Coordinates of C-alpha atoms in Angstrom, one line a residue:
X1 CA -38.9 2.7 -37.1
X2 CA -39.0 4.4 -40.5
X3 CA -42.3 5.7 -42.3
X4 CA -41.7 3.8 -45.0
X5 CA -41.1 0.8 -42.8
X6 CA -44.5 1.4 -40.9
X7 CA -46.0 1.9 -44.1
X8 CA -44.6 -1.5 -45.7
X9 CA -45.6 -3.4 -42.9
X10 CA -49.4 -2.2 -42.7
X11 CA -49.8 -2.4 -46.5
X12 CA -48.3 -5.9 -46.1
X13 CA -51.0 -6.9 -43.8
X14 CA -53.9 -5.2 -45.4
X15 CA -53.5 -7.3 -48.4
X16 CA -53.6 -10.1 -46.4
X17 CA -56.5 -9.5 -44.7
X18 CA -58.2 -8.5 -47.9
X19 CA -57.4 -11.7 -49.7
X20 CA -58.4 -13.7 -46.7
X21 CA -62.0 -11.7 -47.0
X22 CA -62.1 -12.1 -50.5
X23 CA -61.5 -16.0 -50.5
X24 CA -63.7 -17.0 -47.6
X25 CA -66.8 -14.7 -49.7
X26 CA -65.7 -15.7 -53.1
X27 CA -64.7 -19.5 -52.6
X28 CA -68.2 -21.1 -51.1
X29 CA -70.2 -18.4 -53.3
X30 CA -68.3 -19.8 -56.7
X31 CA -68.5 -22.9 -55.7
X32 CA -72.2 -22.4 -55.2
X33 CA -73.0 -20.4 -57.9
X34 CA -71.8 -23.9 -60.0
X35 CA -73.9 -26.4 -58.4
X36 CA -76.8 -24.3 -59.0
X37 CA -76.0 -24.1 -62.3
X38 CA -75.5 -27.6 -62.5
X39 CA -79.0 -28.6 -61.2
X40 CA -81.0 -26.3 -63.2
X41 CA -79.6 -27.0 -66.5
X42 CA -80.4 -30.6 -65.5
X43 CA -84.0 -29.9 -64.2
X44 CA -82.8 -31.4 -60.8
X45 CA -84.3 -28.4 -58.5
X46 CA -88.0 -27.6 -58.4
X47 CA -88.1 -24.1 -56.7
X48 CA -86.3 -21.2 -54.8
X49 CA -86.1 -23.5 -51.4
X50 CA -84.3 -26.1 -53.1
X51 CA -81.8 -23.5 -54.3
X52 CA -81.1 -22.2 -50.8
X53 CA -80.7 -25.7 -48.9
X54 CA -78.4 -26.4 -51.6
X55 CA -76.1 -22.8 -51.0
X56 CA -76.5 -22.7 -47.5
X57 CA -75.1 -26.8 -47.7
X58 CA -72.2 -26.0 -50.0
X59 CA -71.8 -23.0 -47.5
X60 CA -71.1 -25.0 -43.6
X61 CA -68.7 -27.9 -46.2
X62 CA -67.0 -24.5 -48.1
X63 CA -66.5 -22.3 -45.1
X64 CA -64.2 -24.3 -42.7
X65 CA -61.9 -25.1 -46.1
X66 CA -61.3 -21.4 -47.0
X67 CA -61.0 -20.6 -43.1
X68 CA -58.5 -22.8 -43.0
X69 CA -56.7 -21.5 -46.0
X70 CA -56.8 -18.4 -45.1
X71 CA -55.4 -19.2 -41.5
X72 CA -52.4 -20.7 -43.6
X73 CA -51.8 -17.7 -45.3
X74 CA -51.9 -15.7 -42.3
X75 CA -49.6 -18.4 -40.9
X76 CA -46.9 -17.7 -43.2
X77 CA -46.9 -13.8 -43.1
X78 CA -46.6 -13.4 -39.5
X79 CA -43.9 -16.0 -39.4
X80 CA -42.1 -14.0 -41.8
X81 CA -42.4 -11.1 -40.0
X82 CA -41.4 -12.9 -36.3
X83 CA -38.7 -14.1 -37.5
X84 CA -37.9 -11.0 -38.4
X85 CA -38.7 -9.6 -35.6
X86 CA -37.1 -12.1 -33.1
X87 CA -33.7 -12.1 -34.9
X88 CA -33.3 -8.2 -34.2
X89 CA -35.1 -9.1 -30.3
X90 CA -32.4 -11.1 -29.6
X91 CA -29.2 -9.3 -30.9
X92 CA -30.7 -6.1 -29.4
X93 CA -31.0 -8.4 -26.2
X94 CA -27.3 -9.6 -26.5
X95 CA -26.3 -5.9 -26.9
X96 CA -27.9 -4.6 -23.7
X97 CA -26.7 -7.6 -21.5
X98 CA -23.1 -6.7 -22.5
X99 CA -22.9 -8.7 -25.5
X100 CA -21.4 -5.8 -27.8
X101 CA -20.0 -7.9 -30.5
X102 CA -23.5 -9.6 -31.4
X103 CA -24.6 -8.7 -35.4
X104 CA -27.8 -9.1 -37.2
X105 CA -25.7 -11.4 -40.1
X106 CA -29.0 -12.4 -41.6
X107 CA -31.0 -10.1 -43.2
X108 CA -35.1 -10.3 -42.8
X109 CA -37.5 -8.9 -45.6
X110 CA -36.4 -5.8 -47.0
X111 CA -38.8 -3.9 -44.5
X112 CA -36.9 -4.4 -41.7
X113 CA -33.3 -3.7 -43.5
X114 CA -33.2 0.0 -42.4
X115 CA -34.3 -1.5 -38.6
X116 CA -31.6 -3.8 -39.2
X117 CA -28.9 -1.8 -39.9
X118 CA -29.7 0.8 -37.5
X119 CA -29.7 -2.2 -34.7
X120 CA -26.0 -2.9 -36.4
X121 CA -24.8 0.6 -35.9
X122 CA -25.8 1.4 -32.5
X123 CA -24.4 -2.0 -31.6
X124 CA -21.1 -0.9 -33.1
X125 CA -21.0 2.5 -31.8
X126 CA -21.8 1.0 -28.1
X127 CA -18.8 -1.3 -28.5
X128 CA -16.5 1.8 -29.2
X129 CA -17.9 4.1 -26.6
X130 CA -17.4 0.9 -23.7
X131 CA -13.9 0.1 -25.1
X132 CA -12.7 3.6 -25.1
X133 CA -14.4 4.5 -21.2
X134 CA -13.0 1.0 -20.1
X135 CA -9.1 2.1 -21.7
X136 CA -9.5 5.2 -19.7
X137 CA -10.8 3.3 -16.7
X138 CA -8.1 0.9 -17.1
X139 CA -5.5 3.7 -17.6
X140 CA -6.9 5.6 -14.4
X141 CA -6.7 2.5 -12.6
X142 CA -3.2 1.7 -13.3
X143 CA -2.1 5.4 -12.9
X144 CA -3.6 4.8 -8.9
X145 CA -2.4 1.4 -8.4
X146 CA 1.0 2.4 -9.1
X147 CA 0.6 5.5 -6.3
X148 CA 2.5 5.1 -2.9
X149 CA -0.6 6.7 -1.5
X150 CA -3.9 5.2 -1.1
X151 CA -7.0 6.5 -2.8
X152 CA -10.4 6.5 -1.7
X153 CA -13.2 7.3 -3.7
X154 CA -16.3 8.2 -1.7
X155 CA -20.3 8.3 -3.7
X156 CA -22.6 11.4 -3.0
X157 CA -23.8 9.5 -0.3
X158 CA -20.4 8.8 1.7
X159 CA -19.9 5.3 0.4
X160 CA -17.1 3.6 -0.8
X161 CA -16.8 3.1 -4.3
X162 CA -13.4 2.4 -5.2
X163 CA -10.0 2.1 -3.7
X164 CA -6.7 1.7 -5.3
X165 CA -4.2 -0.9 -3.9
X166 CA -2.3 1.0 -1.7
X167 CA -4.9 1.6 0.1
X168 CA -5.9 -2.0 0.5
X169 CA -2.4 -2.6 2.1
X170 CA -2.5 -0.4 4.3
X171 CA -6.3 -1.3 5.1
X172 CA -6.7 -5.3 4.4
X173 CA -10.4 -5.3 5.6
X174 CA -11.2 -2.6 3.0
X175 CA -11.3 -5.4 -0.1
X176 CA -15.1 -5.8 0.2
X177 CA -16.1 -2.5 1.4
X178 CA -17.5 -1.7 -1.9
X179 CA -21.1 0.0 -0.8
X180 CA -19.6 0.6 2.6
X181 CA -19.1 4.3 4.6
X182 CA -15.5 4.7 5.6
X183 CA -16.7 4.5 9.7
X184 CA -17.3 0.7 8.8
X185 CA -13.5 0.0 7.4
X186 CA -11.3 2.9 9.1
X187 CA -12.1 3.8 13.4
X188 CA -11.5 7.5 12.8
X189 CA -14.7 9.8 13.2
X190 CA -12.8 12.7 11.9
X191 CA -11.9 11.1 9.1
X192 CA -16.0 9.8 8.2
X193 CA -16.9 13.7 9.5
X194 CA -14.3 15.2 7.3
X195 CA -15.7 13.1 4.2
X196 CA -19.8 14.2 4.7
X197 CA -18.4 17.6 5.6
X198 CA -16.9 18.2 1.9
X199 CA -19.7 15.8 0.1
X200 CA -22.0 18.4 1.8
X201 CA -23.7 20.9 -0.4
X202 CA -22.8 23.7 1.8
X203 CA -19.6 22.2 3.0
X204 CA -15.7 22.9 2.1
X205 CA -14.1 21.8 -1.7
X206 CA -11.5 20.4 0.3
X207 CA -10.8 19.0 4.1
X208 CA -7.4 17.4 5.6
X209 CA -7.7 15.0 8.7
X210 CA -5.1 13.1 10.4
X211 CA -5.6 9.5 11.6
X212 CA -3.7 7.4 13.5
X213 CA -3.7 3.7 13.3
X214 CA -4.1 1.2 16.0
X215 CA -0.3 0.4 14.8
X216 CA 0.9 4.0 15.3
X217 CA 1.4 4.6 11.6
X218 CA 0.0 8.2 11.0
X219 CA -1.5 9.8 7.8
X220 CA -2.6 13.0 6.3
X221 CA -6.1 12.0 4.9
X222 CA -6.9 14.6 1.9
X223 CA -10.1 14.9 0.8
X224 CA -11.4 16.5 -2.5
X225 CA -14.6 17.1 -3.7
X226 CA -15.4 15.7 -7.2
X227 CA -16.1 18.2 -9.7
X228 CA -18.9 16.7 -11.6
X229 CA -22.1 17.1 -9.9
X230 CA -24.6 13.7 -10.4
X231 CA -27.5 12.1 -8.8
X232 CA -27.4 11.4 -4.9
X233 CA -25.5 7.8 -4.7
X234 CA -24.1 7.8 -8.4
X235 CA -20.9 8.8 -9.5
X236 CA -18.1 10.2 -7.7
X237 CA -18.8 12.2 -4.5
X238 CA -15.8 13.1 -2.9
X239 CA -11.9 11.7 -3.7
X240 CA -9.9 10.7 -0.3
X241 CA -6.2 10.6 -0.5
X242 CA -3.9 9.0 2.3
X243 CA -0.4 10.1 2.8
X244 CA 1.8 8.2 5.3
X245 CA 3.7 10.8 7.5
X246 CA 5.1 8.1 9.9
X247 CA 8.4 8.9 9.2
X248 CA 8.0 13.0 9.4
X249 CA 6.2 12.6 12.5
X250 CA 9.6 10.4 13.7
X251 CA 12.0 12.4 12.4
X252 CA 10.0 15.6 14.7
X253 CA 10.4 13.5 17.6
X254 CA 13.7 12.9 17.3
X255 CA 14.7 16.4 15.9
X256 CA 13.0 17.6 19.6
X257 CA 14.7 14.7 21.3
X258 CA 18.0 15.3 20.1
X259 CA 17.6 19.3 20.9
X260 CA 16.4 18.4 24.6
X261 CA 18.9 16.1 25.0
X262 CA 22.1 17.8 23.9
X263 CA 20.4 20.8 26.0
X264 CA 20.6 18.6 29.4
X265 CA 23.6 17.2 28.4
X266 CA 25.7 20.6 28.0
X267 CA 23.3 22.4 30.3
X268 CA 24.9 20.2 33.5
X269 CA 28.4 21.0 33.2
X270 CA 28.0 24.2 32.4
X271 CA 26.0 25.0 35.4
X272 CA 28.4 23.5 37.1
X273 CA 31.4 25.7 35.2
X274 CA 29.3 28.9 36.1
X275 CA 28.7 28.0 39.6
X276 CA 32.4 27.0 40.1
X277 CA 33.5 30.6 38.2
X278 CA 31.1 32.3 40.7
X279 CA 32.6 31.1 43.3
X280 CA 35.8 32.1 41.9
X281 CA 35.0 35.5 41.2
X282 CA 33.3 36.0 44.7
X283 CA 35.2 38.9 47.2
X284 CA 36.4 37.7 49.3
X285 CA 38.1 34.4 46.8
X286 CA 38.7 31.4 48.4
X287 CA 41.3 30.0 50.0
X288 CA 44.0 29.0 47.0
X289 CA 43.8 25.2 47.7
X290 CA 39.8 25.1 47.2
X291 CA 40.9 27.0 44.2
X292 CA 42.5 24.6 42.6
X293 CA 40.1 21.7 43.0
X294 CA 37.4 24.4 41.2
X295 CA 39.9 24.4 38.7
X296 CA 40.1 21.2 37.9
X297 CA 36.4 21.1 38.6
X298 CA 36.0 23.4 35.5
X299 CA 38.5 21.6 33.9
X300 CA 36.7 18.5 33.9
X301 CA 33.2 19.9 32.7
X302 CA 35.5 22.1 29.8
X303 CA 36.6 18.5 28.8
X304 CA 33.0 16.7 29.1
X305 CA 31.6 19.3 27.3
X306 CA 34.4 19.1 24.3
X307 CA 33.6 15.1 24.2
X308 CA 30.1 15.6 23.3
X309 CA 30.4 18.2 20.5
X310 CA 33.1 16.1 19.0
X311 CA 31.2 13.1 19.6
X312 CA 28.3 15.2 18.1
X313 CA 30.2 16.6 14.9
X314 CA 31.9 12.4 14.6
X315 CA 28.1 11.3 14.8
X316 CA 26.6 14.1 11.7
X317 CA 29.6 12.9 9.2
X318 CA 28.9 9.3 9.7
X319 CA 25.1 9.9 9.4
X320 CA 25.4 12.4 6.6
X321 CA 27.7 9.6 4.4
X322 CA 30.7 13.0 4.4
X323 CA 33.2 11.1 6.3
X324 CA 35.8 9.2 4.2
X325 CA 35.8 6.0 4.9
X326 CA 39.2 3.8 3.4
X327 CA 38.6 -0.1 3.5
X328 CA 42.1 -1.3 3.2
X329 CA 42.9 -5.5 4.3
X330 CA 44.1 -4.8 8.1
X331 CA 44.6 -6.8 11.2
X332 CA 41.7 -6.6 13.3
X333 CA 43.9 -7.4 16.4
X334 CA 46.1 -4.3 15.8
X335 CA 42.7 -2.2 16.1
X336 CA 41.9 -4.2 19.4
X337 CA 45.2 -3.2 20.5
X338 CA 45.2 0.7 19.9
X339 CA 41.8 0.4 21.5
X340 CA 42.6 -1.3 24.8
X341 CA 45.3 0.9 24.8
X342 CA 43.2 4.0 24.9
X343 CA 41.2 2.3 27.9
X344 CA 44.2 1.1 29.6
X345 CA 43.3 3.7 32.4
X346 CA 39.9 3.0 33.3
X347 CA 40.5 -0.7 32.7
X348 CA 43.7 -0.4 35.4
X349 CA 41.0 1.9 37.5
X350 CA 38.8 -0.4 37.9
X351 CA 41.4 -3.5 37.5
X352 CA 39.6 -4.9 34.1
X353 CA 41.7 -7.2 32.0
X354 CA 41.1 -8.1 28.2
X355 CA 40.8 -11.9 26.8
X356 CA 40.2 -12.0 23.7
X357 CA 40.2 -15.7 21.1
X358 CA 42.6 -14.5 18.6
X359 CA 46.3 -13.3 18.6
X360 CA 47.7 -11.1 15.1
X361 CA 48.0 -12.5 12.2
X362 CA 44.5 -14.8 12.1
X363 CA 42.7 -13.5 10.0
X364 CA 42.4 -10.1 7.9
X365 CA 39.1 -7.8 7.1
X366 CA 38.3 -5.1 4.8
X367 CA 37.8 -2.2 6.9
X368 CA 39.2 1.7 8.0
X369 CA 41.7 1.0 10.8
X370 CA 40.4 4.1 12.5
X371 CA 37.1 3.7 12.4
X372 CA 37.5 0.5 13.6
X373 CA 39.9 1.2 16.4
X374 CA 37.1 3.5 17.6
X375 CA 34.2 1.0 17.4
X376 CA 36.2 -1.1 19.6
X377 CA 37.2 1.3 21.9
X378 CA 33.5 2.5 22.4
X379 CA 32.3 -1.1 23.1
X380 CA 35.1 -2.0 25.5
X381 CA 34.3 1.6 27.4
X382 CA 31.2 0.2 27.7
X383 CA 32.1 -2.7 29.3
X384 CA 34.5 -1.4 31.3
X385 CA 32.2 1.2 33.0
X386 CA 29.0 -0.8 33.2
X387 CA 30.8 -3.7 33.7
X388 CA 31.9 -5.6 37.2
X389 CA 34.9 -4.3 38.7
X390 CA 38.1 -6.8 38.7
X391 CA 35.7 -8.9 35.9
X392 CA 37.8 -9.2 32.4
X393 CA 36.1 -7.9 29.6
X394 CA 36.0 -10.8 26.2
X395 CA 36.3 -10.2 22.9
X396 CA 35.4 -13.5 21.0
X397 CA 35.1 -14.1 17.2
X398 CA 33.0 -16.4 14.6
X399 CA 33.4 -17.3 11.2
X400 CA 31.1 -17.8 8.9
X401 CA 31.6 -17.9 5.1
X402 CA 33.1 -14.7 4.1
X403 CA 32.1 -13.1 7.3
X404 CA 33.5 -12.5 10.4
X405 CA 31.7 -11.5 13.9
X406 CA 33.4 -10.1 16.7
X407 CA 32.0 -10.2 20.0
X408 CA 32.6 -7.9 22.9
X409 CA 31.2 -9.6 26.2
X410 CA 31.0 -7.9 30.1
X411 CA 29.4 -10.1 32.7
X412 CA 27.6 -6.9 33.9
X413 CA 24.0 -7.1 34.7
X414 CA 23.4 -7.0 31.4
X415 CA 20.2 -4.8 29.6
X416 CA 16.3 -5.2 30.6
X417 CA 14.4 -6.8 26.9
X418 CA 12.4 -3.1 27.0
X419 CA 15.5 -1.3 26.7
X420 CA 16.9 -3.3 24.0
X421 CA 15.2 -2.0 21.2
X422 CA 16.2 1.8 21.7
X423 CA 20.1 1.2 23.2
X424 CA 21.6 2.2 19.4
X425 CA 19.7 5.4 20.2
X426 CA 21.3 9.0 20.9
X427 CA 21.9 9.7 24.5
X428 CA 19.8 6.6 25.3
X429 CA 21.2 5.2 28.5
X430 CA 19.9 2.1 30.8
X431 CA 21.5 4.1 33.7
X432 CA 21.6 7.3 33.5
X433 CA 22.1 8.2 36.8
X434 CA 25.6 6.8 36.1
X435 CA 26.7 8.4 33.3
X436 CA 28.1 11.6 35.1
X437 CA 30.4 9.3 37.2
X438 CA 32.0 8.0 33.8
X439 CA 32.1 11.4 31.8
X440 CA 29.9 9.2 29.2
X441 CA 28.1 11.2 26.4
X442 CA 25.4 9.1 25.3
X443 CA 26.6 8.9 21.5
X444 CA 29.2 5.8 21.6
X445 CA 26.8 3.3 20.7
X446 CA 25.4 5.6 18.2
X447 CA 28.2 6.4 16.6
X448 CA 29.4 2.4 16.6
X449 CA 26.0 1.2 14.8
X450 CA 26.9 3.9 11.8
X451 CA 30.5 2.0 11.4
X452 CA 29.5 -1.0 11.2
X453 CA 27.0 0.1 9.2
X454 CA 29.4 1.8 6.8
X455 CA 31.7 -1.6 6.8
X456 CA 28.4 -2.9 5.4
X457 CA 28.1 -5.2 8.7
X458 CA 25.5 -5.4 11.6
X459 CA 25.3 -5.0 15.2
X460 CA 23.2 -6.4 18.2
X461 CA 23.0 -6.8 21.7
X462 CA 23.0 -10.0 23.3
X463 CA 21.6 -10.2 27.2
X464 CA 22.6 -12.8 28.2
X465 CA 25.0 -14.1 26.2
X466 CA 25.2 -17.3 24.2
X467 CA 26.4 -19.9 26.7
X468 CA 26.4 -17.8 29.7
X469 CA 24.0 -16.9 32.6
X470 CA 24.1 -12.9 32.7
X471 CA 26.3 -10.6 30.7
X472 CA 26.2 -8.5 28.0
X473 CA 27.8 -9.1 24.6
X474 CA 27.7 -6.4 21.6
X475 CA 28.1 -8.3 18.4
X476 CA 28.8 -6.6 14.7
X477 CA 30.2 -8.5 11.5
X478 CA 32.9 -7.2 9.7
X479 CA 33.6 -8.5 5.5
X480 CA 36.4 -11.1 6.3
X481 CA 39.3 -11.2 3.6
X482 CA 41.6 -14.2 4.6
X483 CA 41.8 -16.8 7.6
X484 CA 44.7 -18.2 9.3
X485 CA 44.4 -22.2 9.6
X486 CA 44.3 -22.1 13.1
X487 CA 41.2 -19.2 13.5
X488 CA 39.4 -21.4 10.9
X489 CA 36.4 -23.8 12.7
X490 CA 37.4 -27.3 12.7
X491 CA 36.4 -30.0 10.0
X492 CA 32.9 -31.8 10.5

């Protein structure tokens, strides 16, 4: 409040006060003062007593009249000034419970202008100052919502403050853990240890922990100190940031896999080639007939050995997207062919025929005749080796709008549910004590998910069967481009 406000105001109400004085003297002593005149100049009063029983009487009727006016005129200033004073109570109420567009419109007496105003201005300024910090916060909050990561932000006191909505995905019981320490939302120790360890005075700027969820998603968990010091439990403590590394971690495990599986899977026959090669090379040699089998011994392993880096270098173009892949309108049944014709000696080995539901002619797809000759082949390998001896192998088809699946069934034991999951996978085998008996690398599966995935087409395993009691069927879709009338399903 100004001087010259304070000053108005007191001069305002010494007046009053002085007028109030002056009326309840004046008022009952002029009023006296003419009675008294009135008796004596008509002889009515005899002596001084008379004269004061007649003041003192015009004093008690006199006294309550000018008390009462002056209580009116006291009345009416400090009602000026409280309304006054309310009106500015209230908007400067308004303003401090959030209320930032409230105005003094009217404006009191002319001493409280400048208190007026000045109420106006804060109230103004205060509006800017909250709409600019809530555009940044808005900003800031948009900028973290629309992070892949999630975002923790951590109080001087290890409590949740804020998260953005990544982070509520990837924690759902994190919503209301506003107030909360991160021990309550997240089960990781390191992870609350790693927070009061950089919040700490003495501690680190910066801390990473890794955390692994009950789900077996893992992330990198960086955590920041904030840079503006405050109060203990206001303002930002520490900042958290989660980084999902699931996928890296996989990719490590399969990058070892891979190495320790191609490793045992060379390392065998070329044991066996050295040992055999030993043998050769041993004084005295051995007789020339054991020499030949040791040969062909070698032979053999040479040939295993050649499958798998071909399979191999077949595998890395198909994953890498480098192969050249021509979908032309071809025959499926001329692939079928060419592939049974590449198994014909197994199959006749283990006296396997081929049934299949469709002849040539059919029905066409949109696919690479090679690739496709070699997705079948793979499958009816597979059938044929895991497969029962003198047991045909079937080869069935669906179709569904502008689809069509193929089916390649064995009536083999078929594949445990645990395995099912992880058959696609590279040198995965249900049996692999049976895969040296075969020559089988490990890769044909793998290698036949990535062409049908090329065609744009999916593959499954089926154990058993649809409408059979044990078997296996590998099923993939292929993009159908014409039907004969006869491979089309009958009318409903």
């Amino acid at each position: 409040m100004s001087r010259e406000l304070k000053f108005s105001i007191k001069s305002k109400l010494f007046i009053a006060v002085c007028v109030i004085a002056a009326i309840c003297v004046s008022l009952p002593l002029a009023f006296a003062y003419h009675l008294l005149k009135a008796d004596l100049v008509a002889g009515s009063l005899h002596g001084p007593e008379e004269s004061m029983d007649m003041i003192l009487k015009v004093f008690f009727w006199a006294l309550p009249i000018a008390i009462l006016v002056c209580y009116g005129v006291i009345r009416f200033v400090t009602m000026q000034l409280s309304n006054s004073v309310e009106s500015m109570v209230r908007t400067a109420e308004a303003v401090g419970q959030g209320n930032y567009k409230r105005r003094i419109r009217t404006m009191p007496d002319k001493e409280f202008i400048p208190l007026a105003n000045s109420i106006n201005w804060m109230a103004e300024r205060i509006d800017e100052h909250v709409s600019i910090i809530t555009g940044q916060k808005n900003k800031i909050q948009a900028v973290l919502n629309g992070m892949w990561d999630g975002v923790m932000v951590l109080d001087n006191n290890c409590r949740i403050q804020s998260v953005n909505r990544a982070l509520k995905d990837i924690f759902p019981g994190i919503q209301n853990g506003a107030g909360r320490t991160p021990l309550e939302i997240i089960s990781s120790p390191d992870l609350y240890d790693g927070c009061m360890e950089v919040i700490s005075p003495e501690g680190p700027e910066a801390a990473t922990v890794q955390i692994v969820l009950a789900n077996g998603r893992v992330y990198d968990v960086n955590i920041v100190r904030s840079p503006h010091t405050s109060e203990p439990g206001q303002g930002p403590g520490a900042i958290a940031v989660f980084h999902d590394i699931s996928e890296i971690k996989r990719l490590e495990t399969v990058r070892q896999d891979f190495v320790a599986n191609v490793s045992h899977e060379l390392r065998t026959p070329l044991t066996s080639v050295k040992g055999y090669a030993e043998t050769l090379l041993s004084d005295p040699p051995p007789p020339e007939s054991i020499q030949k089998n040791f040969l062909g011994t070698i032979e053999k392993n040479a040939n295993h050995m050649c499958k798998i880096v071909d399979d191999l270098l077949n595998l890395s173009r198909l994953e890498s997207g480098h192969e050249k892949v021509e979908l032309l309108p071809i025959d499926p049944s001329d692939a079928l062919r060419e592939a049974w014709e590449a198994c014909s000696g197994l199959a006749e080995k283990r006296k396997v025929d081929l049934k299949r539901s469709f002849e040539k002619g059919d029905f066409t797809v949109k696919a690479d005749s090679g690739q496709l000759m070699q997705l079948f082949r793979n499958l009816l390998e597979n059938g044929i080796k895991y497969g029962p001896e003198e047991n045909p192998i079937y080869v069935e088809h669906h179709i569904e709008d502008d689809r069509l699946q193929l089916s390649v069934i064995d009536e083999g034991p078929g594949i445990p549910a645990a395995d099912q999951s992880r058959i696609f996978e590279r040198f995965y085998s249900v049996e692999k004590f049976r895969r040296n008996e075969f020559g089988s690398t490990g890769l044909g599966l793998a290698i036949s998910r990535h062409i049908v995935s090329n065609h744009g087409g999916e593959i499954s395993v089926q154990c058993p069967p649809e409408g059979r009691r044990q078997g296996t069927a590998f099923v993939f879709t292929l993009p159908l481009l014409q039907a004969g009338a006869k491979s089309l399903p009958p009318a409903a």
